[in-house]
Amino acid sequence: MKLQDDRKGQFSLGGVGASPGIAIGRAFIVGQKRVKVKKRDLAPGDVPGERERFKAAVEAVGSYLDSLIRKMPEQIRDHAAILRSHIQLLKDRLLYDNTLNRIETERVNAEWALKGSLEEVKALFDQVDDPYLRERIEDVEYVIKRILAELTESKGFSLDSLKEPVIVIAHELSPADTIQLDQEKVLGFATDVGSRTSHAAILARSLGIPAVVGLEDVTDHVVQGETVILDGIAGRVIVDPDQETLDKYREKQQCYLRYRLDVIHKSHLPAETVDGQRIMVKANIELLEEIPLVLSNGAEGVGLFRTEYLYLSQKGLPDEETLFQTYRQIAEKLAPHPVTIRTLDIGGDKFVSDISLDEEINPALGLRAIRLLLREPELFRTQLRAILRASAYGSVRVLFPLISGRSEIREAKKMLARVRQELEAEGTPFGPEIKVGIMIEVPTAIMVADSLAKEVDFFSLGTNDLIQYSLAIDRINEHVAHLYEPLHPGVLRMIHMAVEAAHNNRIEAAICGEMAGEPMYIPILVGLGLDELSMNAIDIPRVKRIIRQVTHEECAELTQQVLKASSSREVREMLMQFLHERLSGEFDPALGLKPDLDGGHICPV
Ligand code: PEP
Ligand code: MG
């Protein structure tokens, strides 16, 4: 908890800004922290009845989720898949069968048995390093809490009776809870738990409801009906604000609304510099449900579809049909815009329980991504078949991760050609010309980029990994996070080399690492000549807006300078001066947005 004493009675809590915007209103506290579970030993004769009680609770939760899916508002209908995955989880072997077995063998009540199952699943998830995948334990927890609520008959909260618009304060909101939030009545929400990638956060952004999550203990500090300010830009909740603070935030709210309207209004304009350089701006996604946000924010397609989530969100490995249906839906929803589907980038810090990998001392340098796919041809083949089949329904491109040299790309292409022949022989339709690209994220790939460019149709620079491997910084180790430096001249020179190699061979160069969505880096990326930038959908309007304010010529000049710099500090100084001279309005602190070059991010104030 980060509790700061402001002046007088007011105080503020810091969390994660999950959905931007400012809300001011009365607090409405919902839900309880957790359902208390007590152990009850059963007489042998009570076991069958207890098993039936558990089954009935699971059935009831299934029907409840089903009814929610049917009632979902049009605008968020695409998020139904989350609830469907929860319905599937209800019958997951680790939850369902395991709990029934525990009731039988341990002779304990259903609640206690279910708690035991949860602990077992948690222990499995604890071995995962990747924060995104680790968070999916949330889904298991939501489902278990629903079953527990059903078993203990503890009523869930209802927002039906709200008379006036409020700010919802909760320990956490499940996707089912979030889907029921009525935009008319809910001005914003704040929760103890959660992160930017939790479902509640993604849904809040789709619904346009400001949200702050991960506040740790906001439910302990806010009183029902108290006035609160929720700042979804800065990730802050101010409780019981004084008049001066209220006035300041009302102004910030107006300022933000004007700014947002302007940004959104222009987000569908092409990203073209003042002197006519066109750059494609696309979105990175993990879920089908993100597509509405992608389109409403003005993306010109999906530049990176991370397919790992599909392998985690269900029991066992997904079969070809499941993959195909998802890829096809994405291709259809985006058409005529393209989607770039990356083949499975599993291993390293990304983990899937159904693919057994040996424990590795150094997983980031281990059997991951393309290396794993080439070792497991069936896994690779299934995914390629699904991708090729989806290419009959829209514009689909395929992207191979972690390519380090030519032999890997040739092997991958051989597999693609084999799958193509198979489909042809069967008479299964697929698109005539699927474009093939590689992730440039291993330094050796840059050194041989010229020969790699002759093999493929496009490069996509995975700067998250490229920086990790070139600076020897583990991207998930917080002790070296301060050394993770996208503006290192060595990194910029590598990007420059890759773009040059691509253009010399008349292929496109994109960036799909986090760097592409940082507004302050845009002048350098434009100057480096990138053809495409792919980022979190929420960052798109702002990035487009910056591209539309600069000339390619001035960016190229800046880039020539920074490429000669000998330290990131020098690069930062040059960039800061450029931003100050050319884009000071864009980073006006009055808008709540200012460049913070120390952290490397544009920070809301
Ligand atoms: C990258 O490495 O920059 C990238 C986009 O891929 P991921 O973050 O999924 O490894
Ligand atoms: Mg990567």
Coordinates of C-alpha atoms and ligand atoms in Angstrom, one line a residue:
M1 CA 0.0 0.0 0.0
K2 CA 1.2 3.5 -0.8
L3 CA -0.7 5.8 1.5
Q4 CA 0.3 9.4 1.3
D5 CA -0.9 12.1 3.6
D6 CA -2.0 15.0 1.6
R7 CA -3.2 18.0 3.5
K8 CA -6.2 18.0 5.9
G9 CA -8.5 15.0 5.9
Q10 CA -7.8 13.8 2.4
F11 CA -5.4 11.1 1.5
S12 CA -4.5 9.3 -1.6
L13 CA -3.7 5.7 -2.6
G14 CA -1.5 4.7 -5.5
G15 CA -2.2 1.7 -7.8
V16 CA -2.1 0.9 -11.5
G17 CA -3.9 3.1 -13.9
A18 CA -5.8 0.3 -15.8
S19 CA -8.2 2.4 -17.9
P20 CA -7.6 6.1 -18.4
G21 CA -10.0 8.9 -17.4
I22 CA -11.0 10.8 -14.3
A23 CA -14.1 10.0 -12.3
I24 CA -15.4 12.0 -9.3
G25 CA -18.2 10.6 -7.2
R26 CA -19.4 8.7 -4.2
A27 CA -17.9 5.4 -3.2
F28 CA -20.0 2.3 -3.5
I29 CA -18.2 -0.6 -1.8
V30 CA -19.2 -4.0 -3.0
G31 CA -18.4 -7.6 -2.2
Q32 CA -16.4 -9.2 0.6
K33 CA -12.7 -9.9 0.7
R34 CA -13.0 -13.6 0.7
V35 CA -15.4 -16.3 1.6
K36 CA -14.2 -18.1 4.8
V37 CA -13.9 -21.8 4.3
K38 CA -14.0 -24.2 7.3
K39 CA -13.2 -27.8 7.3
R40 CA -16.0 -30.3 8.2
D41 CA -15.3 -34.0 8.5
L42 CA -18.0 -36.2 6.9
A43 CA -19.5 -39.4 8.1
P44 CA -19.0 -42.1 5.3
G45 CA -22.8 -42.0 4.6
D46 CA -22.7 -38.3 3.9
V47 CA -20.1 -38.5 1.1
P48 CA -22.4 -39.2 -1.8
G49 CA -24.7 -36.3 -0.8
E50 CA -21.7 -33.9 -0.5
R51 CA -20.6 -34.9 -4.0
E52 CA -24.0 -34.2 -5.3
R53 CA -24.1 -30.8 -3.5
F54 CA -20.8 -29.9 -5.2
K55 CA -22.1 -31.0 -8.6
A56 CA -25.2 -28.9 -8.2
A57 CA -23.2 -25.8 -7.2
V58 CA -21.1 -26.3 -10.4
E59 CA -24.2 -26.6 -12.5
A60 CA -25.7 -23.5 -10.9
V61 CA -22.6 -21.4 -11.7
G62 CA -22.6 -22.8 -15.3
S63 CA -26.2 -21.6 -15.7
Y64 CA -25.5 -18.3 -14.2
L65 CA -22.6 -17.6 -16.5
D66 CA -24.7 -18.8 -19.5
S67 CA -27.4 -16.4 -18.6
L68 CA -24.8 -13.6 -18.4
I69 CA -23.5 -14.4 -21.9
R70 CA -27.1 -14.2 -23.3
K71 CA -27.6 -10.8 -21.7
M72 CA -24.3 -9.2 -22.7
P73 CA -24.4 -5.8 -24.2
E74 CA -23.5 -5.7 -27.9
Q75 CA -20.5 -3.5 -27.3
I76 CA -18.7 -6.1 -25.3
R77 CA -20.2 -9.2 -26.8
D78 CA -16.8 -10.3 -28.0
H79 CA -15.7 -10.8 -24.4
A80 CA -18.1 -13.7 -24.1
A81 CA -15.2 -16.0 -24.7
I82 CA -13.8 -15.2 -21.3
L83 CA -17.0 -16.4 -19.7
R84 CA -17.1 -19.4 -21.9
S85 CA -13.6 -20.3 -20.8
H86 CA -14.8 -20.0 -17.2
I87 CA -17.7 -22.5 -18.0
Q88 CA -15.0 -24.8 -19.4
L89 CA -12.9 -24.4 -16.3
L90 CA -15.8 -25.5 -14.2
K91 CA -15.4 -29.0 -15.4
D92 CA -11.6 -28.9 -15.6
R93 CA -10.0 -32.1 -14.4
L94 CA -7.8 -30.4 -11.8
L95 CA -10.8 -28.6 -10.3
Y96 CA -13.9 -30.8 -10.9
D97 CA -12.6 -34.4 -10.7
N98 CA -10.0 -33.5 -8.1
T99 CA -12.5 -31.9 -5.8
L100 CA -14.9 -34.9 -6.1
N101 CA -12.0 -37.2 -5.4
R102 CA -11.0 -35.2 -2.3
I103 CA -14.6 -35.3 -1.0
E104 CA -14.5 -39.1 -1.3
T105 CA -11.0 -39.9 -0.2
E106 CA -10.5 -37.2 2.5
R107 CA -14.1 -37.3 3.6
V108 CA -14.4 -33.6 3.9
N109 CA -16.9 -31.0 2.9
A110 CA -17.0 -29.7 -0.7
E111 CA -15.7 -26.2 0.2
W112 CA -12.7 -27.6 1.9
A113 CA -12.0 -30.1 -0.9
L114 CA -12.3 -27.2 -3.5
K115 CA -9.9 -25.1 -1.5
G116 CA -7.4 -28.0 -1.6
S117 CA -7.8 -28.2 -5.4
L118 CA -7.2 -24.5 -5.7
E119 CA -3.9 -24.8 -3.7
E120 CA -2.8 -27.6 -6.0
V121 CA -3.4 -25.5 -9.1
K122 CA -1.7 -22.5 -7.6
A123 CA 1.4 -24.5 -6.9
L124 CA 1.5 -25.4 -10.5
F125 CA 1.1 -21.8 -11.6
D126 CA 3.7 -20.6 -9.1
Q127 CA 6.4 -22.2 -11.3
V128 CA 5.5 -19.8 -14.1
D129 CA 7.7 -16.7 -14.5
D130 CA 5.8 -14.9 -17.2
P131 CA 3.5 -12.4 -15.5
Y132 CA 0.9 -12.6 -18.3
L133 CA 0.5 -16.3 -18.1
R134 CA 0.8 -16.3 -14.3
E135 CA -2.1 -14.0 -14.1
R136 CA -4.4 -16.6 -15.7
I137 CA -4.6 -18.2 -12.3
E138 CA -7.1 -15.3 -11.7
D139 CA -9.5 -17.2 -14.0
V140 CA -9.3 -20.3 -11.9
E141 CA -9.8 -18.2 -8.7
Y142 CA -12.9 -16.5 -10.1
V143 CA -14.5 -19.8 -11.0
I144 CA -13.7 -21.2 -7.6
K145 CA -15.0 -18.2 -5.7
R146 CA -18.3 -18.5 -7.7
I147 CA -18.6 -22.1 -6.7
L148 CA -17.8 -21.3 -3.1
A149 CA -20.3 -18.5 -3.1
E150 CA -22.9 -20.9 -4.4
L151 CA -22.0 -23.6 -1.8
T152 CA -22.0 -21.2 1.1
E153 CA -25.0 -19.3 -0.4
S154 CA -23.2 -16.0 0.2
K155 CA -24.9 -13.6 -2.1
G156 CA -22.8 -11.9 -4.8
F157 CA -23.2 -8.1 -5.1
S158 CA -25.7 -6.5 -7.3
L159 CA -25.5 -3.1 -8.9
D160 CA -29.1 -3.2 -10.0
S161 CA -30.4 -1.1 -7.2
L162 CA -28.0 1.9 -7.8
K163 CA -29.9 5.1 -7.7
E164 CA -27.1 7.5 -8.6
P165 CA -23.8 7.1 -10.5
V166 CA -21.1 5.8 -8.2
I167 CA -17.4 4.8 -8.1
V168 CA -17.3 1.1 -7.4
I169 CA -14.7 0.0 -4.8
A170 CA -14.1 -3.7 -4.6
H171 CA -11.5 -6.2 -3.5
E172 CA -11.6 -7.5 -7.0
L173 CA -14.0 -7.7 -10.0
S174 CA -14.3 -10.9 -12.0
P175 CA -15.0 -10.7 -15.7
A176 CA -18.6 -11.6 -14.9
D177 CA -18.9 -8.6 -12.4
T178 CA -17.2 -6.2 -14.9
I179 CA -19.5 -7.2 -17.7
Q180 CA -22.5 -6.2 -15.6
L181 CA -21.2 -2.7 -14.9
D182 CA -23.6 -0.3 -16.3
Q183 CA -21.8 2.7 -17.9
E184 CA -24.6 5.0 -16.8
K185 CA -24.3 4.1 -13.2
V186 CA -20.7 3.3 -12.8
L187 CA -18.3 6.2 -13.2
G188 CA -15.2 4.2 -12.5
F189 CA -13.9 1.4 -10.4
A190 CA -11.0 0.8 -8.0
T191 CA -9.9 -2.6 -6.8
D192 CA -7.4 -4.0 -4.3
V193 CA -6.0 -6.5 -6.7
G194 CA -5.4 -6.7 -10.5
S195 CA -3.0 -5.4 -13.1
R196 CA -3.2 -3.8 -16.5
T197 CA -3.6 -7.2 -18.2
S198 CA -6.3 -8.6 -15.9
H199 CA -9.6 -9.1 -17.6
A200 CA -11.3 -6.4 -15.5
A201 CA -8.7 -3.9 -16.9
I202 CA -9.1 -5.0 -20.5
L203 CA -12.9 -4.8 -20.2
A204 CA -12.8 -1.4 -18.5
R205 CA -10.8 -0.1 -21.4
S206 CA -13.3 -1.6 -23.9
L207 CA -16.2 0.0 -21.9
G208 CA -14.4 3.3 -21.5
I209 CA -14.8 3.2 -17.8
P210 CA -11.8 4.8 -15.8
A211 CA -10.2 2.3 -13.5
V212 CA -7.4 1.9 -11.0
V213 CA -6.4 -1.6 -9.9
G214 CA -3.8 -3.1 -7.7
L215 CA -4.4 -0.6 -4.9
E216 CA -3.8 -3.4 -2.3
D217 CA -6.2 -2.2 0.3
V218 CA -8.5 0.5 -1.0
T219 CA -11.4 -1.4 0.5
D220 CA -10.0 -0.9 4.0
H221 CA -9.6 2.9 3.6
V222 CA -12.8 4.0 1.9
V223 CA -16.1 4.4 3.7
Q224 CA -19.4 3.8 1.9
G225 CA -20.8 7.0 0.3
E226 CA -17.5 9.0 0.8
T227 CA -16.4 11.2 -2.0
V228 CA -13.5 9.9 -4.0
I229 CA -11.6 11.0 -7.1
L230 CA -10.4 8.2 -9.3
D231 CA -7.5 9.1 -11.6
G232 CA -7.2 6.3 -14.1
I233 CA -4.3 8.1 -15.9
A234 CA -2.0 8.4 -12.9
G235 CA -3.3 5.3 -11.2
R236 CA -4.4 7.2 -8.1
V237 CA -7.5 7.3 -5.8
I238 CA -8.0 10.4 -3.6
V239 CA -10.3 9.9 -0.7
D240 CA -12.3 12.6 0.9
P241 CA -10.8 15.4 -1.2
D242 CA -10.8 19.0 -0.1
Q243 CA -12.4 21.7 -2.3
E244 CA -9.1 22.8 -3.8
T245 CA -8.3 19.2 -4.9
L246 CA -11.8 18.7 -6.3
D247 CA -11.5 21.9 -8.4
K248 CA -8.1 20.8 -9.7
Y249 CA -9.4 17.4 -10.7
R250 CA -12.6 18.8 -12.3
E251 CA -10.3 20.9 -14.5
K252 CA -8.1 17.9 -15.2
Q253 CA -11.2 15.9 -16.0
Q254 CA -12.4 18.5 -18.5
C255 CA -8.9 18.9 -20.0
Y256 CA -8.6 15.1 -20.4
L257 CA -12.0 14.8 -22.0
R258 CA -11.2 17.5 -24.5
Y259 CA -7.8 15.9 -25.2
R260 CA -9.3 12.4 -25.5
L261 CA -12.0 13.5 -27.8
D262 CA -9.5 15.2 -30.1
V263 CA -7.2 12.2 -30.0
I264 CA -10.0 9.7 -30.7
H265 CA -11.5 11.9 -33.3
K266 CA -8.2 11.8 -35.2
S267 CA -7.3 8.2 -34.5
H268 CA -8.8 7.1 -37.7
L269 CA -6.7 9.4 -39.8
P270 CA -3.7 7.7 -41.4
A271 CA -0.4 8.0 -39.6
E272 CA 1.4 10.1 -42.1
T273 CA 4.1 12.7 -41.4
V274 CA 3.7 16.3 -42.4
D275 CA 6.0 15.6 -45.4
G276 CA 4.1 12.5 -46.5
Q277 CA 5.9 9.5 -45.0
R278 CA 3.2 6.9 -44.3
I279 CA 3.6 4.5 -41.4
M280 CA 1.3 1.6 -40.6
V281 CA 0.2 1.6 -37.0
K282 CA -1.2 -1.7 -35.8
A283 CA -2.1 -3.5 -32.5
N284 CA -0.6 -6.3 -30.5
I285 CA -3.2 -8.6 -29.1
E286 CA -3.5 -11.8 -27.1
L287 CA -7.2 -12.3 -27.1
L288 CA -10.0 -12.2 -29.7
E289 CA -11.9 -10.0 -27.3
E290 CA -9.5 -7.2 -27.8
I291 CA -10.5 -6.6 -31.5
P292 CA -13.3 -4.0 -30.8
L293 CA -10.8 -1.8 -28.9
V294 CA -8.2 -2.4 -31.7
L295 CA -10.6 -1.2 -34.3
S296 CA -12.1 1.7 -32.3
N297 CA -8.6 3.0 -31.6
G298 CA -7.8 3.3 -35.3
A299 CA -5.4 0.3 -35.7
E300 CA -4.7 -0.7 -39.3
G301 CA -4.6 -4.3 -38.4
V302 CA -2.9 -6.6 -35.9
G303 CA 0.9 -6.5 -36.1
L304 CA 1.4 -9.2 -33.5
F305 CA -1.1 -11.8 -32.4
R306 CA 0.6 -13.7 -29.5
T307 CA -1.0 -17.1 -29.7
E308 CA 0.3 -18.4 -26.4
Y309 CA -2.9 -17.6 -24.5
L310 CA -4.9 -20.1 -26.6
Y311 CA -2.6 -22.9 -25.3
L312 CA -3.2 -21.9 -21.7
S313 CA -6.8 -21.0 -21.6
Q314 CA -8.1 -24.5 -22.0
K315 CA -7.5 -28.1 -20.9
G316 CA -5.0 -30.0 -23.0
L317 CA -3.4 -28.6 -26.2
P318 CA -5.9 -26.9 -28.5
D319 CA -6.6 -28.9 -31.6
E320 CA -6.4 -27.6 -35.2
E321 CA -10.1 -26.8 -35.3
T322 CA -10.0 -24.7 -32.2
L323 CA -7.0 -22.7 -33.4
F324 CA -8.5 -22.3 -36.8
Q325 CA -11.8 -21.0 -35.5
T326 CA -10.1 -18.3 -33.4
Y327 CA -7.6 -17.3 -36.2
R328 CA -10.5 -17.2 -38.7
Q329 CA -12.6 -15.0 -36.5
I330 CA -9.8 -12.6 -36.0
A331 CA -9.1 -12.5 -39.7
E332 CA -12.7 -11.9 -40.5
K333 CA -13.3 -9.2 -37.9
L334 CA -10.2 -7.3 -39.0
A335 CA -10.7 -7.6 -42.8
P336 CA -9.6 -5.9 -45.0
H337 CA -6.8 -5.1 -42.5
P338 CA -4.2 -7.8 -42.0
V339 CA -3.4 -9.9 -39.0
T340 CA 0.1 -11.2 -38.3
I341 CA -0.1 -14.5 -36.4
R342 CA 3.0 -15.4 -34.5
T343 CA 3.6 -19.1 -34.2
L344 CA 3.9 -20.4 -30.6
D345 CA 6.5 -18.5 -28.6
I346 CA 6.5 -20.9 -25.7
G347 CA 9.4 -21.9 -23.4
G348 CA 11.8 -19.4 -21.8
D349 CA 9.6 -17.3 -19.5
K350 CA 6.4 -18.4 -21.2
F351 CA 5.0 -21.7 -20.0
V352 CA 2.1 -24.0 -20.9
S353 CA 1.3 -26.8 -18.5
D354 CA 0.4 -29.3 -21.3
I355 CA 3.8 -29.0 -23.0
S356 CA 6.4 -30.7 -20.9
L357 CA 9.7 -29.0 -20.9
D358 CA 12.8 -30.0 -19.0
E359 CA 13.9 -27.7 -16.3
E360 CA 16.5 -25.4 -17.7
I361 CA 19.1 -23.3 -15.8
N362 CA 18.8 -20.6 -18.3
P363 CA 15.4 -20.8 -19.9
A364 CA 15.6 -17.5 -21.8
L365 CA 18.5 -19.1 -23.7
G366 CA 16.9 -22.5 -23.8
L367 CA 14.5 -24.6 -25.8
R368 CA 11.9 -21.9 -26.7
A369 CA 9.9 -20.4 -29.6
I370 CA 11.1 -21.6 -33.0
R371 CA 13.6 -24.0 -31.5
L372 CA 10.8 -25.8 -29.7
L373 CA 8.6 -25.9 -32.7
L374 CA 11.3 -27.4 -34.9
R375 CA 11.8 -30.0 -32.2
E376 CA 8.1 -30.7 -32.0
P377 CA 7.0 -30.9 -35.6
E378 CA 3.4 -32.0 -34.8
L379 CA 2.8 -29.0 -32.6
F380 CA 4.2 -26.8 -35.4
R381 CA 2.3 -28.5 -38.1
T382 CA -1.1 -28.2 -36.3
Q383 CA -0.5 -24.5 -35.8
L384 CA 0.6 -23.9 -39.4
R385 CA -2.4 -25.8 -40.7
A386 CA -4.8 -23.6 -38.7
I387 CA -3.0 -20.4 -39.8
L388 CA -3.0 -21.3 -43.4
R389 CA -6.7 -22.4 -43.3
A390 CA -7.6 -19.0 -41.7
S391 CA -5.8 -17.2 -44.5
A392 CA -8.8 -18.1 -46.7
Y393 CA -10.9 -15.8 -44.7
G394 CA -8.9 -12.6 -44.5
S395 CA -5.5 -11.1 -44.8
V396 CA -3.2 -13.3 -42.7
R397 CA 0.5 -13.2 -42.3
V398 CA 2.7 -15.7 -40.4
L399 CA 5.5 -14.7 -38.1
F400 CA 8.3 -17.0 -36.8
P401 CA 9.7 -16.0 -33.4
L402 CA 13.3 -16.0 -32.2
I403 CA 15.0 -16.7 -35.5
S404 CA 18.8 -16.6 -35.0
G405 CA 20.0 -17.6 -38.5
R406 CA 19.2 -18.7 -42.0
S407 CA 18.9 -22.5 -41.3
E408 CA 16.1 -22.0 -38.8
I409 CA 14.0 -19.9 -41.2
R410 CA 14.6 -22.4 -44.0
E411 CA 13.5 -25.3 -41.8
A412 CA 10.4 -23.3 -40.8
K413 CA 9.6 -22.5 -44.4
K414 CA 10.0 -26.2 -45.3
M415 CA 7.4 -27.1 -42.8
L416 CA 5.1 -24.4 -44.1
A417 CA 5.5 -25.7 -47.7
R418 CA 4.7 -29.2 -46.5
V419 CA 1.6 -28.1 -44.8
R420 CA 0.5 -26.1 -47.9
Q421 CA 1.0 -29.2 -50.0
E422 CA -1.1 -31.3 -47.6
L423 CA -3.9 -28.8 -47.7
E424 CA -3.8 -28.6 -51.4
A425 CA -3.9 -32.4 -51.7
E426 CA -6.9 -32.5 -49.4
G427 CA -8.7 -29.7 -51.2
T428 CA -8.8 -27.6 -48.0
P429 CA -8.9 -23.9 -48.9
F430 CA -6.3 -21.4 -47.9
G431 CA -5.2 -17.9 -49.1
P432 CA -3.1 -17.8 -52.2
E433 CA -0.2 -15.7 -50.9
I434 CA 0.5 -15.8 -47.2
K435 CA 3.3 -13.4 -46.3
V436 CA 6.0 -14.9 -44.1
G437 CA 8.0 -12.8 -41.6
I438 CA 10.5 -13.4 -38.8
M439 CA 10.9 -11.8 -35.4
I440 CA 14.3 -10.1 -35.3
E441 CA 15.1 -10.4 -31.6
V442 CA 18.4 -12.2 -31.4
P443 CA 21.5 -10.1 -32.1
T444 CA 23.0 -12.6 -34.6
A445 CA 19.9 -12.1 -36.8
I446 CA 20.8 -8.5 -37.1
M447 CA 24.3 -9.4 -38.2
V448 CA 23.0 -11.6 -40.9
A449 CA 19.9 -9.6 -41.6
D450 CA 20.9 -9.1 -45.2
S451 CA 20.7 -12.8 -45.9
L452 CA 17.6 -13.4 -43.8
A453 CA 15.8 -10.6 -45.7
K454 CA 16.2 -12.6 -48.9
E455 CA 14.2 -15.4 -47.3
V456 CA 11.1 -13.6 -46.1
D457 CA 8.6 -10.9 -46.8
F458 CA 9.0 -8.8 -43.7
F459 CA 10.9 -8.3 -40.5
S460 CA 9.3 -7.6 -37.1
L461 CA 11.7 -6.4 -34.5
G462 CA 10.9 -7.8 -31.1
T463 CA 12.7 -5.2 -29.1
N464 CA 11.7 -6.6 -25.8
D465 CA 13.9 -9.6 -26.4
L466 CA 16.4 -7.9 -28.6
I467 CA 17.2 -5.5 -25.7
Q468 CA 17.3 -8.4 -23.3
Y469 CA 19.7 -10.4 -25.4
S470 CA 21.9 -7.5 -26.6
L471 CA 22.3 -5.8 -23.2
A472 CA 22.3 -9.1 -21.3
I473 CA 19.5 -8.0 -19.1
D474 CA 16.9 -10.5 -18.0
R475 CA 13.7 -8.8 -18.9
I476 CA 11.8 -10.1 -15.9
N477 CA 14.5 -9.6 -13.3
E478 CA 13.7 -6.4 -11.3
H479 CA 17.3 -6.1 -10.0
V480 CA 18.6 -5.3 -13.5
A481 CA 15.5 -3.5 -14.8
H482 CA 17.3 -0.1 -14.5
L483 CA 19.8 -1.3 -17.1
Y484 CA 17.1 -2.2 -19.6
E485 CA 17.6 0.7 -21.9
P486 CA 15.8 1.0 -25.3
L487 CA 17.7 4.3 -26.0
H488 CA 21.1 2.6 -25.7
P489 CA 22.9 3.7 -28.9
G490 CA 23.9 0.1 -29.4
V491 CA 20.2 -0.9 -29.5
L492 CA 19.3 2.0 -31.9
R493 CA 22.2 1.1 -34.2
M494 CA 21.0 -2.5 -34.3
I495 CA 17.5 -1.4 -35.3
H496 CA 19.0 0.8 -37.9
M497 CA 21.0 -2.1 -39.4
A498 CA 17.9 -4.3 -39.5
V499 CA 15.8 -1.6 -41.2
E500 CA 18.6 -1.0 -43.8
A501 CA 18.9 -4.7 -44.6
A502 CA 15.2 -5.0 -45.0
H503 CA 14.9 -2.0 -47.3
N504 CA 18.0 -3.0 -49.3
N505 CA 16.1 -6.2 -50.1
R506 CA 12.7 -4.4 -50.6
I507 CA 11.0 -5.9 -47.7
E508 CA 9.1 -4.2 -44.8
A509 CA 10.5 -3.6 -41.3
A510 CA 8.2 -3.3 -38.3
I511 CA 8.7 -3.1 -34.6
C512 CA 6.3 -5.0 -32.3
G513 CA 8.1 -4.6 -29.0
E514 CA 6.9 -2.3 -26.3
M515 CA 9.2 0.4 -27.6
A516 CA 6.8 1.0 -30.5
G517 CA 4.0 2.3 -28.2
E518 CA 6.1 4.8 -26.3
P519 CA 5.1 8.2 -27.6
M520 CA 8.4 9.8 -26.9
Y521 CA 10.4 7.3 -29.0
I522 CA 8.3 7.9 -32.1
P523 CA 10.5 10.7 -33.6
I524 CA 13.5 8.3 -33.5
L525 CA 11.5 5.4 -34.9
V526 CA 10.1 7.5 -37.7
G527 CA 13.7 8.7 -38.4
L528 CA 14.9 5.1 -38.5
G529 CA 12.5 4.5 -41.4
L530 CA 10.3 1.8 -39.8
D531 CA 7.3 0.9 -42.1
E532 CA 5.1 -0.4 -39.3
L533 CA 4.7 0.1 -35.5
S534 CA 2.6 -2.4 -33.6
M535 CA 1.6 -1.7 -30.0
N536 CA -1.1 -2.1 -27.3
A537 CA -4.3 -0.7 -28.8
I538 CA -4.7 1.9 -26.1
D539 CA -1.4 3.6 -27.2
I540 CA -2.4 3.9 -30.9
P541 CA -4.3 7.2 -31.0
R542 CA -1.5 9.1 -29.3
V543 CA 1.3 7.5 -31.4
K544 CA -0.6 8.4 -34.6
R545 CA -1.1 11.9 -33.4
I546 CA 2.6 12.4 -32.9
I547 CA 3.5 10.9 -36.3
R548 CA 1.1 13.4 -37.8
Q549 CA 2.9 16.3 -36.2
V550 CA 6.5 15.7 -37.3
T551 CA 8.3 15.6 -40.7
H552 CA 10.2 12.6 -41.7
E553 CA 13.1 14.9 -42.6
E554 CA 13.5 16.3 -39.1
C555 CA 13.1 12.9 -37.6
A556 CA 15.8 11.5 -39.9
E557 CA 18.1 14.4 -38.9
L558 CA 17.5 13.6 -35.2
T559 CA 18.1 10.0 -35.8
Q560 CA 21.4 10.7 -37.6
Q561 CA 22.5 12.5 -34.5
V562 CA 21.4 9.9 -32.0
L563 CA 23.1 7.1 -34.0
K564 CA 26.4 8.8 -33.4
A565 CA 25.8 9.2 -29.6
S566 CA 28.0 7.2 -27.3
S567 CA 25.6 6.8 -24.4
S568 CA 21.9 6.5 -23.7
R569 CA 22.1 9.7 -21.7
E570 CA 23.3 11.6 -24.7
V571 CA 20.5 10.1 -26.8
R572 CA 18.0 11.2 -24.1
E573 CA 19.3 14.7 -24.0
M574 CA 19.0 15.1 -27.8
L575 CA 15.5 13.5 -27.8
M576 CA 14.4 15.7 -24.9
Q577 CA 15.5 18.8 -26.8
F578 CA 13.6 17.7 -29.9
L579 CA 10.4 17.0 -27.9
H580 CA 10.7 20.3 -26.2
E581 CA 11.2 22.2 -29.4
R582 CA 8.8 20.3 -31.7
L583 CA 6.2 18.6 -29.5
S584 CA 5.9 20.6 -26.4
G585 CA 2.1 20.9 -26.8
E586 CA 1.8 17.1 -27.0
F587 CA 3.6 16.6 -23.7
D588 CA 1.9 19.6 -21.9
P589 CA 1.7 18.7 -18.2
A590 CA -1.8 20.4 -18.2
L591 CA -3.0 17.4 -20.1
G592 CA -1.8 15.2 -17.4
L593 CA 1.0 13.8 -19.6
K594 CA 4.6 14.6 -19.5
P595 CA 7.7 13.0 -20.7
D596 CA 9.7 11.2 -17.9
L597 CA 12.9 10.4 -19.5
D598 CA 14.4 8.8 -16.5
G599 CA 11.9 6.1 -16.4
G600 CA 11.8 6.0 -20.2
H601 CA 8.0 6.4 -20.1
I602 CA 5.6 9.1 -20.7
C603 CA 4.2 9.5 -17.2
P604 CA 0.9 11.0 -16.3
V605 CA 1.3 13.6 -13.6
Ligands
PEP1 C1 9.4 -8.9 -28.2 O1 10.3 -9.7 -27.8 O2 9.7 -7.6 -28.4 C2 8.1 -9.3 -28.5 C3 7.2 -8.5 -29.1 O3 7.7 -10.5 -28.2 P1 7.4 -11.0 -26.7 O4 7.3 -9.8 -25.8 O5 6.1 -11.8 -26.8 O6 8.5 -11.9 -26.4
MG2 MG 10.0 -11.8 -28.0

